[in-house]
CSV table of C-alpha atoms in Angstrom, one decimal:
chain,number,residue,atom,x,y,z
O,415,MET,CA,57.0,354.6,-95.1
O,416,ALA,CA,60.6,353.4,-95.5
O,417,THR,CA,63.1,354.4,-92.8
O,418,LEU,CA,66.8,354.1,-92.1
O,419,ARG,CA,68.2,354.2,-88.6
O,420,PHE,CA,71.8,354.6,-87.6
O,421,LEU,CA,72.8,352.3,-84.7
O,422,GLY,CA,76.6,352.2,-84.8
O,423,ALA,CA,79.8,353.5,-86.5
O,424,ASN,CA,78.3,357.0,-86.4
O,425,GLN,CA,81.0,359.7,-85.9
O,426,GLN,CA,83.2,356.9,-84.8
O,427,VAL,CA,84.6,353.8,-86.6
O,428,THR,CA,83.4,350.6,-85.0
O,429,GLY,CA,80.1,349.1,-84.1
O,430,SER,CA,78.7,349.1,-87.7
O,431,ARG,CA,74.9,348.6,-87.5
O,432,TYR,CA,71.9,350.0,-89.5
O,433,ALA,CA,68.2,349.2,-89.4
O,434,VAL,CA,66.1,349.4,-92.6
O,435,THR,CA,62.4,349.3,-92.1
O,436,VAL,CA,59.8,349.0,-94.9
O,437,GLY,CA,56.2,348.4,-93.9
O,438,ASP,CA,56.3,345.6,-91.3
O,439,THR,CA,59.7,344.3,-92.3
O,440,THR,CA,62.9,345.4,-90.5
O,441,VAL,CA,66.3,344.3,-91.7
O,442,LEU,CA,69.6,344.9,-89.8
O,443,VAL,CA,72.6,345.7,-91.9
O,444,ASP,CA,75.7,344.5,-90.0
O,445,CYS,CA,75.8,344.0,-86.2
O,446,GLY,CA,79.3,344.9,-85.1
O,447,MET,CA,81.1,345.2,-81.8
O,448,PHE,CA,82.1,348.6,-80.5
O,449,GLN,CA,85.9,348.7,-79.8
O,450,GLU,CA,86.7,352.3,-78.9
O,451,ARG,CA,87.1,352.6,-75.2
O,452,GLU,CA,84.6,355.4,-74.8
O,453,PHE,CA,81.9,353.4,-76.6
O,454,LEU,CA,82.4,349.9,-75.0
O,455,GLU,CA,79.3,350.5,-72.9
O,456,ARG,CA,77.1,350.2,-76.0
O,457,ASN,CA,78.0,346.5,-76.3
O,458,TRP,CA,76.2,345.8,-73.1
O,459,GLN,CA,73.2,348.1,-73.7
O,460,PRO,CA,69.9,346.6,-75.1
O,461,SER,CA,69.5,347.1,-78.8
O,462,LEU,CA,67.8,350.4,-79.8
O,463,ILE,CA,65.7,348.2,-82.1
O,464,PRO,CA,63.9,345.4,-80.2
O,465,VAL,CA,65.4,342.1,-81.2
O,466,SER,CA,61.8,340.7,-81.5
O,467,GLY,CA,61.2,343.2,-84.3
O,468,ILE,CA,64.2,342.3,-86.5
O,469,ASP,CA,63.2,339.9,-89.4
O,470,ALA,CA,66.7,339.4,-90.9
O,471,MET,CA,70.3,340.5,-91.0
O,472,ILE,CA,72.6,341.3,-93.9
O,473,LEU,CA,76.3,341.1,-93.3
O,474,THR,CA,78.8,343.1,-95.4
O,475,HIS,CA,81.9,341.2,-94.2
O,476,ALA,CA,83.3,339.3,-91.3
O,477,HIS,CA,85.4,341.8,-89.3
O,478,LEU,CA,84.5,342.0,-85.6
O,479,ASP,CA,83.2,345.6,-85.8
O,480,HIS,CA,80.7,344.4,-88.4
O,481,CYS,CA,79.6,341.0,-87.1
O,482,GLY,CA,80.9,340.8,-83.5
O,483,LEU,CA,77.5,341.4,-81.7
O,484,ILE,CA,75.4,338.9,-83.7
O,485,PRO,CA,75.7,336.2,-81.0
O,486,ARG,CA,74.7,338.7,-78.4
O,487,MET,CA,71.5,339.4,-80.4
O,488,VAL,CA,70.9,335.6,-80.8
O,489,LYS,CA,71.4,335.2,-77.1
O,490,ASP,CA,68.7,337.9,-76.7
O,491,GLY,CA,66.3,336.1,-79.0
O,492,PHE,CA,67.1,336.8,-82.6
O,493,SER,CA,66.4,333.8,-84.8
O,494,GLY,CA,66.0,335.1,-88.4
O,495,PRO,CA,68.2,334.5,-91.4
O,496,ILE,CA,71.6,336.2,-91.8
O,497,TYR,CA,72.5,336.8,-95.4
O,498,CYS,CA,76.2,337.1,-96.5
O,499,THR,CA,78.6,335.9,-99.1
O,500,ARG,CA,80.0,332.3,-98.9
O,501,PRO,CA,83.6,333.4,-97.8
O,502,THR,CA,82.0,335.7,-95.2
O,503,ALA,CA,80.0,332.8,-93.7
O,504,ASP,CA,83.2,330.8,-93.3
O,505,LEU,CA,85.2,333.7,-91.9
O,506,THR,CA,82.4,334.7,-89.5
O,507,GLU,CA,82.6,331.3,-87.8
O,508,LEU,CA,86.3,331.9,-87.2
O,509,ILE,CA,85.9,335.5,-86.0
O,510,LEU,CA,83.0,334.7,-83.7
O,511,ARG,CA,84.5,331.6,-82.1
O,512,ASP,CA,87.7,333.5,-81.5
O,513,SER,CA,85.8,336.4,-80.0
O,514,ALA,CA,83.9,334.1,-77.7
O,515,ASP,CA,87.1,332.5,-76.5
O,516,ILE,CA,88.8,335.8,-75.9
O,517,GLN,CA,85.8,337.1,-73.9
O,518,VAL,CA,85.6,334.0,-71.8
O,519,GLU,CA,89.3,334.2,-71.0
O,520,ASP,CA,89.2,338.0,-70.4
O,521,ALA,CA,86.2,337.6,-68.0
O,522,LYS,CA,88.2,335.0,-66.0
O,523,TYR,CA,91.2,337.2,-65.9
O,524,LYS,CA,89.2,340.3,-64.9
O,525,ARG,CA,87.5,338.4,-62.1
O,526,LYS,CA,90.9,337.4,-60.6
O,527,ARG,CA,92.3,340.9,-61.1
O,528,HIS,CA,89.4,342.7,-59.6
O,529,ARG,CA,89.3,340.4,-56.6
O,530,ARG,CA,93.1,341.0,-56.1
O,531,GLU,CA,92.6,344.8,-56.4
O,532,GLY,CA,89.5,344.8,-54.3
O,533,ARG,CA,87.4,346.8,-56.8
O,534,GLN,CA,84.0,346.5,-58.5
O,535,ALA,CA,83.7,346.5,-62.3
O,536,PRO,CA,81.0,348.5,-64.0
O,537,HIS,CA,79.6,345.2,-65.5
O,538,PRO,CA,79.6,341.7,-64.1
O,539,GLU,CA,82.9,340.0,-65.2
O,540,LEU,CA,81.0,337.9,-67.8
O,541,PRO,CA,81.5,337.5,-71.5
O,542,LEU,CA,79.0,339.2,-73.8
O,543,TYR,CA,78.5,335.7,-75.3
O,544,ASP,CA,80.2,332.3,-75.3
O,545,GLU,CA,80.7,329.4,-77.7
O,546,LEU,CA,77.2,328.1,-77.2
O,547,ASP,CA,75.8,331.4,-78.4
O,548,VAL,CA,78.1,331.1,-81.4
O,549,ASP,CA,76.8,327.6,-82.0
O,550,ARG,CA,73.3,328.9,-82.1
O,551,THR,CA,74.3,331.7,-84.5
O,552,LEU,CA,76.0,329.7,-87.2
O,553,PRO,CA,72.9,327.8,-88.5
O,554,LEU,CA,71.3,331.2,-89.2
O,555,LEU,CA,73.9,332.1,-91.8
O,556,ARG,CA,72.6,332.1,-95.4
O,557,PRO,CA,75.5,332.2,-97.9
O,558,VAL,CA,74.7,333.8,-101.3
O,559,PRO,CA,76.9,334.5,-104.3
O,560,TYR,CA,77.9,337.9,-105.5
O,561,SER,CA,75.5,339.6,-108.0
O,562,ARG,CA,72.5,337.5,-107.2
O,563,SER,CA,69.4,339.3,-105.9
O,564,VAL,CA,67.9,337.9,-102.7
O,565,PRO,CA,64.4,338.8,-101.6
O,566,ILE,CA,63.7,339.7,-98.0
O,567,GLY,CA,60.0,340.0,-97.3
O,568,LYS,CA,57.8,341.4,-100.0
O,569,GLN,CA,59.4,344.9,-100.4
O,570,ILE,CA,63.2,344.4,-100.1
O,571,LYS,CA,65.8,342.8,-102.3
O,572,VAL,CA,69.5,342.8,-101.6
O,573,THR,CA,72.5,342.2,-104.0
O,574,PHE,CA,76.1,341.7,-102.9
O,575,HIS,CA,78.9,343.3,-104.9
O,576,ASP,CA,82.6,342.8,-104.3
O,577,ALA,CA,84.1,345.5,-102.0
O,578,GLY,CA,87.7,344.5,-102.2
O,579,HIS,CA,88.2,345.0,-98.5
O,580,ILE,CA,88.7,341.4,-97.1
O,581,LEU,CA,87.9,338.0,-98.5
O,582,GLY,CA,84.2,337.9,-99.1
O,583,SER,CA,83.6,341.5,-98.4
O,584,ALA,CA,80.7,343.2,-100.1
O,585,PHE,CA,78.9,346.5,-100.6
O,586,LEU,CA,75.1,346.1,-100.6
O,587,GLU,CA,72.6,347.2,-103.2
O,588,VAL,CA,69.2,347.3,-101.4
O,589,LYS,CA,66.2,347.7,-103.6
O,590,ILE,CA,63.0,348.8,-101.8
O,591,VAL,CA,59.5,349.1,-103.2
O,592,GLU,CA,57.4,351.7,-101.4
O,593,ASN,CA,53.9,352.4,-102.6
O,594,GLY,CA,54.9,350.9,-106.0
O,595,GLN,CA,57.9,353.2,-106.3
O,596,PRO,CA,61.5,351.9,-106.3
O,597,ILE,CA,64.1,353.2,-103.9
O,598,ARG,CA,67.8,352.1,-104.3
O,599,LEU,CA,69.8,352.2,-101.1
O,600,VAL,CA,73.5,351.4,-101.2
O,601,PHE,CA,75.7,350.5,-98.2
O,602,SER,CA,79.4,350.7,-99.1
O,603,GLY,CA,80.5,348.5,-96.2
O,604,ASP,CA,84.2,348.8,-96.0
O,605,LEU,CA,85.8,349.6,-99.4
O,606,GLY,CA,89.3,348.3,-100.2
O,607,GLN,CA,92.1,349.9,-102.2
O,608,GLY,CA,92.5,349.1,-105.8
O,609,GLY,CA,95.6,347.4,-107.2
O,610,LYS,CA,96.5,345.4,-104.1
O,611,PRO,CA,97.6,341.7,-104.1
O,612,LEU,CA,95.2,338.8,-103.2
O,613,LEU,CA,91.8,340.4,-103.7
O,614,ARG,CA,90.0,341.9,-106.7
O,615,ASP,CA,89.5,345.6,-106.9
O,616,PRO,CA,86.1,346.9,-105.6
O,617,THR,CA,83.2,346.8,-108.0
O,618,ARG,CA,81.8,350.2,-109.0
O,619,ILE,CA,78.3,351.4,-108.5
O,620,THR,CA,76.4,353.4,-111.2
O,621,THR,CA,73.2,354.4,-109.4
O,622,ALA,CA,71.9,355.1,-105.8
O,623,ASP,CA,69.0,357.1,-104.4
O,624,TYR,CA,70.6,357.0,-101.0
O,625,LEU,CA,74.2,356.1,-100.2
O,626,VAL,CA,75.7,355.1,-96.8
O,627,LEU,CA,79.5,355.5,-97.3
O,628,GLU,CA,82.4,354.7,-95.1
O,629,SER,CA,84.8,357.5,-94.2
O,630,THR,CA,87.6,355.8,-92.2
O,631,TYR,CA,90.3,357.6,-94.2
O,632,GLY,CA,88.0,360.4,-95.4
O,633,ASP,CA,90.4,363.2,-94.3
O,634,ARG,CA,93.7,361.8,-95.7
O,635,GLU,CA,95.5,360.0,-98.5
O,636,HIS,CA,97.6,356.8,-97.9
O,637,THR,CA,100.9,358.7,-98.1
O,638,ASP,CA,103.2,357.4,-100.8
O,639,LYS,CA,106.3,356.2,-98.9
O,640,GLY,CA,107.4,354.0,-101.7
O,641,PRO,CA,106.8,350.3,-102.5
O,642,ILE,CA,105.2,348.3,-99.6
O,643,GLU,CA,108.0,345.8,-99.6
O,644,SER,CA,110.7,348.4,-99.4
O,645,GLN,CA,108.9,350.1,-96.5
O,646,LEU,CA,108.6,346.7,-94.7
O,647,ALA,CA,112.2,345.8,-95.2
O,648,GLU,CA,113.4,349.2,-94.0
O,649,ALA,CA,111.1,349.2,-90.9
O,650,ILE,CA,112.2,345.8,-89.6
O,651,ALA,CA,115.9,346.1,-90.4
O,652,PRO,CA,117.1,348.1,-87.3
O,653,SER,CA,115.7,345.7,-84.7
O,654,LEU,CA,116.8,342.6,-86.6
O,655,ARG,CA,120.3,344.1,-86.9
O,656,ASP,CA,120.4,344.9,-83.2
O,657,GLY,CA,119.2,341.4,-82.1
O,658,GLY,CA,115.7,342.6,-81.2
O,659,LYS,CA,112.2,341.5,-82.1
O,660,VAL,CA,109.7,343.0,-84.5
O,661,VAL,CA,106.2,342.7,-83.2
O,662,ILE,CA,103.4,343.4,-85.7
O,663,PRO,CA,99.8,343.7,-84.4
O,664,THR,CA,97.9,341.9,-87.1
O,665,PHE,CA,94.3,341.7,-88.3
O,666,ALA,CA,93.7,337.9,-88.8
O,667,VAL,CA,91.7,338.3,-92.0
O,668,GLU,CA,93.4,340.0,-95.0
O,669,ARG,CA,96.2,341.9,-93.2
O,670,ALA,CA,97.9,338.8,-92.0
O,671,GLN,CA,97.7,337.2,-95.4
O,672,GLU,CA,98.9,340.4,-97.2
O,673,LEU,CA,101.9,340.7,-94.8
O,674,MET,CA,102.7,337.0,-95.5
O,675,TYR,CA,102.6,337.7,-99.2
O,676,HIS,CA,105.0,340.6,-99.0
O,677,LEU,CA,107.3,338.8,-96.5
O,678,SER,CA,107.4,335.8,-98.8
O,679,ARG,CA,108.7,338.0,-101.6
O,680,LEU,CA,111.3,339.6,-99.4
O,681,VAL,CA,112.5,336.2,-98.2
O,682,HIS,CA,112.7,334.7,-101.7
O,683,GLU,CA,114.6,337.8,-102.9
O,684,ASN,CA,117.0,337.7,-99.8
O,685,ARG,CA,116.1,341.3,-98.9
O,686,ILE,CA,115.7,340.6,-95.2
O,687,PRO,CA,117.9,338.6,-92.8
O,688,ASN,CA,117.3,334.9,-92.2
O,689,VAL,CA,115.3,335.0,-89.0
O,690,GLY,CA,112.3,333.2,-87.6
O,691,ILE,CA,109.0,334.6,-88.7
O,692,TYR,CA,105.9,333.6,-86.7
O,693,LEU,CA,102.2,334.0,-87.3
O,694,ASP,CA,100.9,333.7,-83.7
O,695,SER,CA,97.1,333.4,-84.3
O,696,PRO,CA,95.1,330.3,-84.8
O,697,MET,CA,92.4,332.4,-86.4
O,698,ALA,CA,94.8,333.9,-88.9
O,699,ILE,CA,96.1,330.5,-89.7
O,700,ASP,CA,92.6,329.1,-90.4
O,701,ALA,CA,91.7,332.3,-92.4
O,702,THR,CA,94.8,331.7,-94.6
O,703,ALA,CA,93.5,328.2,-95.5
O,704,LEU,CA,90.2,329.8,-96.5
O,705,PHE,CA,91.9,332.0,-99.1
O,706,GLN,CA,92.7,328.8,-101.0
O,707,LYS,CA,89.3,327.3,-100.4
O,708,HIS,CA,87.7,330.5,-101.9
O,709,GLY,CA,90.1,331.0,-104.8
O,710,ASP,CA,87.3,332.3,-107.0
O,711,ALA,CA,87.2,335.4,-104.8
O,712,LEU,CA,91.0,336.2,-105.3
O,713,ASP,CA,92.5,338.3,-108.0
O,714,ALA,CA,93.8,336.6,-111.2
O,715,GLU,CA,97.5,337.1,-110.3
O,716,THR,CA,97.2,335.4,-106.9
O,717,TRP,CA,95.1,332.6,-108.3
O,718,ASN,CA,97.6,332.0,-111.1
O,719,LEU,CA,100.4,331.8,-108.5
O,720,ILE,CA,98.5,329.1,-106.5
O,721,ASN,CA,97.7,327.1,-109.6
O,722,SER,CA,101.4,327.3,-110.8
O,723,GLY,CA,102.5,325.6,-107.6
O,724,GLU,CA,104.0,328.7,-105.9
O,725,ALA,CA,102.6,329.2,-102.5
O,726,PRO,CA,102.3,333.0,-102.0
O,727,LEU,CA,101.3,332.6,-98.3
O,728,ARG,CA,104.0,330.0,-97.4
O,729,PHE,CA,107.8,330.5,-97.4
O,730,PRO,CA,111.0,329.2,-95.7
O,731,GLY,CA,111.3,330.4,-92.1
O,732,LEU,CA,107.6,330.9,-91.5
O,733,THR,CA,106.1,329.1,-88.5
O,734,MET,CA,102.4,328.9,-87.7
O,735,VAL,CA,101.9,329.1,-84.0
O,736,ARG,CA,98.6,327.5,-82.7
O,737,THR,CA,98.9,326.6,-79.1
O,738,THR,CA,99.2,328.8,-76.0
O,739,ASP,CA,102.4,327.1,-74.9
O,740,GLN,CA,104.0,327.7,-78.3
O,741,SER,CA,102.9,331.4,-78.1
O,742,LYS,CA,104.5,331.7,-74.6
O,743,ALA,CA,107.7,330.2,-75.8
O,744,LEU,CA,108.1,333.0,-78.3
O,745,ASN,CA,108.7,335.4,-75.4
O,746,GLN,CA,111.4,333.2,-74.0
O,747,MET,CA,113.4,333.2,-77.3
O,748,ARG,CA,116.6,335.1,-77.5
O,749,GLY,CA,117.7,336.9,-80.7
O,750,PRO,CA,115.9,338.5,-83.6
O,751,ALA,CA,112.5,337.4,-84.8
O,752,ILE,CA,109.4,338.7,-86.5
O,753,ILE,CA,106.1,338.0,-84.6
O,754,MET,CA,102.7,338.7,-86.1
O,755,ALA,CA,99.9,338.4,-83.6
O,756,THR,CA,96.2,339.4,-83.2
O,757,SER,CA,94.3,341.5,-82.4
O,758,GLY,CA,95.1,344.2,-85.0
O,759,MET,CA,94.2,347.1,-82.6
O,760,CYS,CA,95.8,345.4,-79.6
O,761,THR,CA,92.4,345.3,-77.8
O,762,GLY,CA,92.8,341.6,-76.9
O,763,GLY,CA,94.4,338.3,-77.9
O,764,ARG,CA,98.0,337.2,-77.9
O,765,ILE,CA,99.5,340.5,-79.1
O,766,LYS,CA,99.0,342.1,-75.7
O,767,HIS,CA,101.3,339.4,-74.1
O,768,HIS,CA,104.0,340.1,-76.7
O,769,LEU,CA,103.7,343.8,-76.3
O,770,ALA,CA,104.0,343.4,-72.5
O,771,GLN,CA,107.3,341.5,-73.1
O,772,THR,CA,108.8,343.7,-75.8
O,773,LEU,CA,107.7,347.4,-75.3
O,774,GLY,CA,110.3,348.1,-72.7
O,775,ASP,CA,113.3,347.2,-74.8
O,776,SER,CA,114.7,349.8,-77.2
O,777,ARG,CA,116.1,347.1,-79.5
O,778,ASN,CA,112.6,346.0,-80.4
O,779,THR,CA,110.1,347.5,-82.9
O,780,VAL,CA,106.3,347.6,-82.8
O,781,LEU,CA,105.1,347.9,-86.4
O,782,PHE,CA,101.5,349.0,-87.1
O,783,CYS,CA,100.0,348.1,-90.5
O,784,GLY,CA,96.4,349.1,-90.1
O,785,TYR,CA,93.9,351.6,-88.6
O,786,GLN,CA,94.0,352.0,-84.8
O,787,ALA,CA,90.7,353.3,-83.5
O,788,ALA,CA,90.6,356.1,-80.9
O,789,GLY,CA,91.1,354.8,-77.3
O,790,THR,CA,92.5,351.4,-78.3
O,791,LEU,CA,95.9,350.3,-76.9
O,792,GLY,CA,97.3,350.4,-80.4
O,793,ARG,CA,96.3,354.0,-80.8
O,794,GLN,CA,97.9,354.9,-77.5
O,795,ILE,CA,101.2,353.4,-78.5
O,796,LEU,CA,101.1,354.9,-82.0
O,797,GLU,CA,100.4,358.3,-80.6
O,798,GLY,CA,103.6,358.2,-78.6
O,799,GLN,CA,102.5,357.5,-75.0
O,800,THR,CA,105.5,356.8,-72.9
O,801,ALA,CA,103.7,354.2,-70.8
O,802,VAL,CA,100.5,352.1,-71.4
O,803,ARG,CA,98.5,349.7,-69.3
O,804,ILE,CA,98.4,346.1,-70.3
O,805,HIS,CA,96.6,343.4,-68.2
O,806,GLY,CA,96.3,345.9,-65.4
O,807,ARG,CA,99.9,346.9,-65.2
O,808,SER,CA,101.9,349.9,-66.5
O,809,CYS,CA,104.4,349.2,-69.3
O,810,ASP,CA,107.0,351.7,-70.3
O,811,VAL,CA,107.3,352.2,-74.1
O,812,ARG,CA,110.9,352.2,-75.1
O,813,ALA,CA,110.7,350.1,-78.3
O,814,ARG,CA,110.7,351.8,-81.7
O,815,VAL,CA,107.2,352.5,-83.0
O,816,ARG,CA,106.8,352.5,-86.7
O,817,GLN,CA,103.8,352.6,-89.1
O,818,LEU,CA,103.6,351.0,-92.5
O,819,PHE,CA,101.6,353.0,-95.1
O,820,GLY,CA,99.7,351.5,-98.0
O,821,LEU,CA,98.7,348.2,-96.4
O,822,SER,CA,95.4,349.6,-95.1
O,823,GLY,CA,92.3,347.6,-96.1
O,824,HIS,CA,90.4,350.8,-96.6
O,825,ALA,CA,90.3,353.1,-99.5
O,826,ASP,CA,91.6,356.6,-98.7
O,827,ARG,CA,89.9,359.9,-99.6
O,828,ALA,CA,91.1,359.8,-103.3
O,829,GLY,CA,90.0,356.1,-103.5
O,830,LEU,CA,86.5,356.9,-102.1
O,831,LEU,CA,86.0,359.8,-104.5
O,832,GLN,CA,87.2,357.6,-107.4
O,833,TRP,CA,84.6,354.9,-106.4
O,834,LEU,CA,81.9,357.5,-106.5
O,835,THR,CA,82.7,358.9,-110.0
O,836,PRO,CA,80.7,356.3,-112.1
O,837,LEU,CA,77.4,357.3,-110.4
O,838,GLN,CA,75.3,358.7,-113.2
O,839,THR,CA,73.1,360.8,-111.0
O,840,PRO,CA,73.9,362.2,-107.5
O,841,PRO,CA,72.2,360.4,-104.7
O,842,ARG,CA,69.3,362.3,-103.0
O,843,GLN,CA,71.4,362.0,-99.8
O,844,THR,CA,74.8,360.6,-98.9
O,845,PHE,CA,75.4,359.5,-95.3
O,846,LEU,CA,78.9,359.2,-94.0
O,847,THR,CA,79.6,356.6,-91.4
O,848,HIS,CA,82.4,354.4,-90.1
O,849,GLY,CA,84.8,357.3,-89.5
O,850,GLU,CA,85.8,359.5,-86.6
O,851,LYS,CA,83.9,362.8,-86.6
O,852,LYS,CA,86.8,364.8,-88.0
O,853,ALA,CA,87.4,362.4,-90.9
O,854,ALA,CA,83.7,362.1,-91.8
O,855,GLU,CA,83.1,365.9,-91.7
O,856,SER,CA,86.3,366.4,-93.8
O,857,LEU,CA,85.1,364.0,-96.4
O,858,ALA,CA,81.6,365.5,-96.4
O,859,LYS,CA,83.1,368.9,-97.2
O,860,THR,CA,85.2,367.4,-100.0
O,861,ILE,CA,82.2,365.7,-101.6
O,862,GLN,CA,80.1,368.8,-101.3
O,863,THR,CA,82.8,370.9,-102.8
O,864,THR,CA,84.0,368.6,-105.6
O,865,LEU,CA,80.7,366.8,-106.5
O,866,GLY,CA,78.0,369.2,-105.3
O,867,TRP,CA,76.2,366.4,-103.5
O,868,SER,CA,74.0,366.6,-100.4
O,869,VAL,CA,75.9,365.0,-97.6
O,870,GLN,CA,75.1,364.3,-93.9
O,871,VAL,CA,77.1,362.9,-91.0
O,872,PRO,CA,74.4,361.2,-88.9
O,873,ALA,CA,74.4,360.8,-85.1
O,874,TYR,CA,74.1,357.6,-83.2
O,875,GLY,CA,70.4,356.6,-83.1
O,876,GLU,CA,69.3,359.1,-85.8
O,877,GLU,CA,66.5,358.0,-88.1
O,878,VAL,CA,65.7,359.3,-91.6
O,879,GLU,CA,62.9,358.7,-94.0
O,880,LEU,CA,63.6,357.2,-97.5
O,881,ALA,CA,61.5,358.4,-100.4
O,882,ALA,CA,61.4,357.6,-104.1
O,883,ARG,CA,62.7,360.2,-106.5
């Protein structure tokens, strides 16, 4: 009997993880970190599937909510192969090393703060994993090209197809043979928007017996507020005019590079003032270099720009900030500036220090360019809270708060429906994951109404049987 068990990103966005079991082989699809405040406890809980029973992992892409718990599993004894695309393997190293560094630093800070406040934390002030655990993880990565079928055990084969979400992202076509009968299981991973710079559009699927589909923006469209560069120029203008700073919480992979692409065009066209623009994220800097290394994964327009000698991710006035001292110096600067810093949901990293310094000044702007999960610091600011806690202290929010539409790395409701249209036959069952409950249920209703498909929004820990047609 073939089964599929839902172990994360169920009726919420982060913590993507699924177990596929066929006979005596169990494969884990993704192994992501939970980032919403109410679900953080799950990062510390033992795996619902015993680590000793997992034969292999398949990774859709390198975002933390898809790969961030792998070193924890390795620490607990996992030693099997981890299959992913070549760019994903390189990016995963960056993501996991950065995650380990942040956790170690956060643990040190929490120990000091809790001692100072005289209180006990719900967990020991220790990192989930450290750099040694990452070192043990990286040799397990098995890079494979797009479109090549990879056997896992005797009854499972997986093929990676371009998902257009971030560099190296893939949706998975998992072919299962059960009692001599084929079952085709498709995991969308995170699907990107079509027609965006840098990456190719998502590949389309034509057949699936079972489909696990993301639903991050399943209840909405990316509102058309005009061209991205016009939105960006308009959003940053007031603060730069008033001598303030524009602080942009940035995802290190894809969003940082796309922002740089659009800022480059604005600079070359003299559409924004001549101010310092800073990318304050060593991981984003390294990720940018990987875009050139893996040029075959970029869209034709971007690759042609690189080959023509024009650097779409470099421009006058851009400074790459690596060291901690350089980052601290940005907060001592006077006058207008644009600062991009990680993490994208403000859950950790250098962005929290910049927010602590800038939120209280009405001349400044905090500009959000990506999804902010429920309970995260970014979501609290975006929803209009007048004060937030950063590093254990309350910070008043007086800065302008803006949101840029259209830069999201996720397809919206219309994009998801468009991705489904080439399917020649409806799946036996479609499962909606990687979306808050409201968004997933809204998309389920839309698919049922417009396509007539059978759709389910599974709960955390739920298990279903997979059968041939």
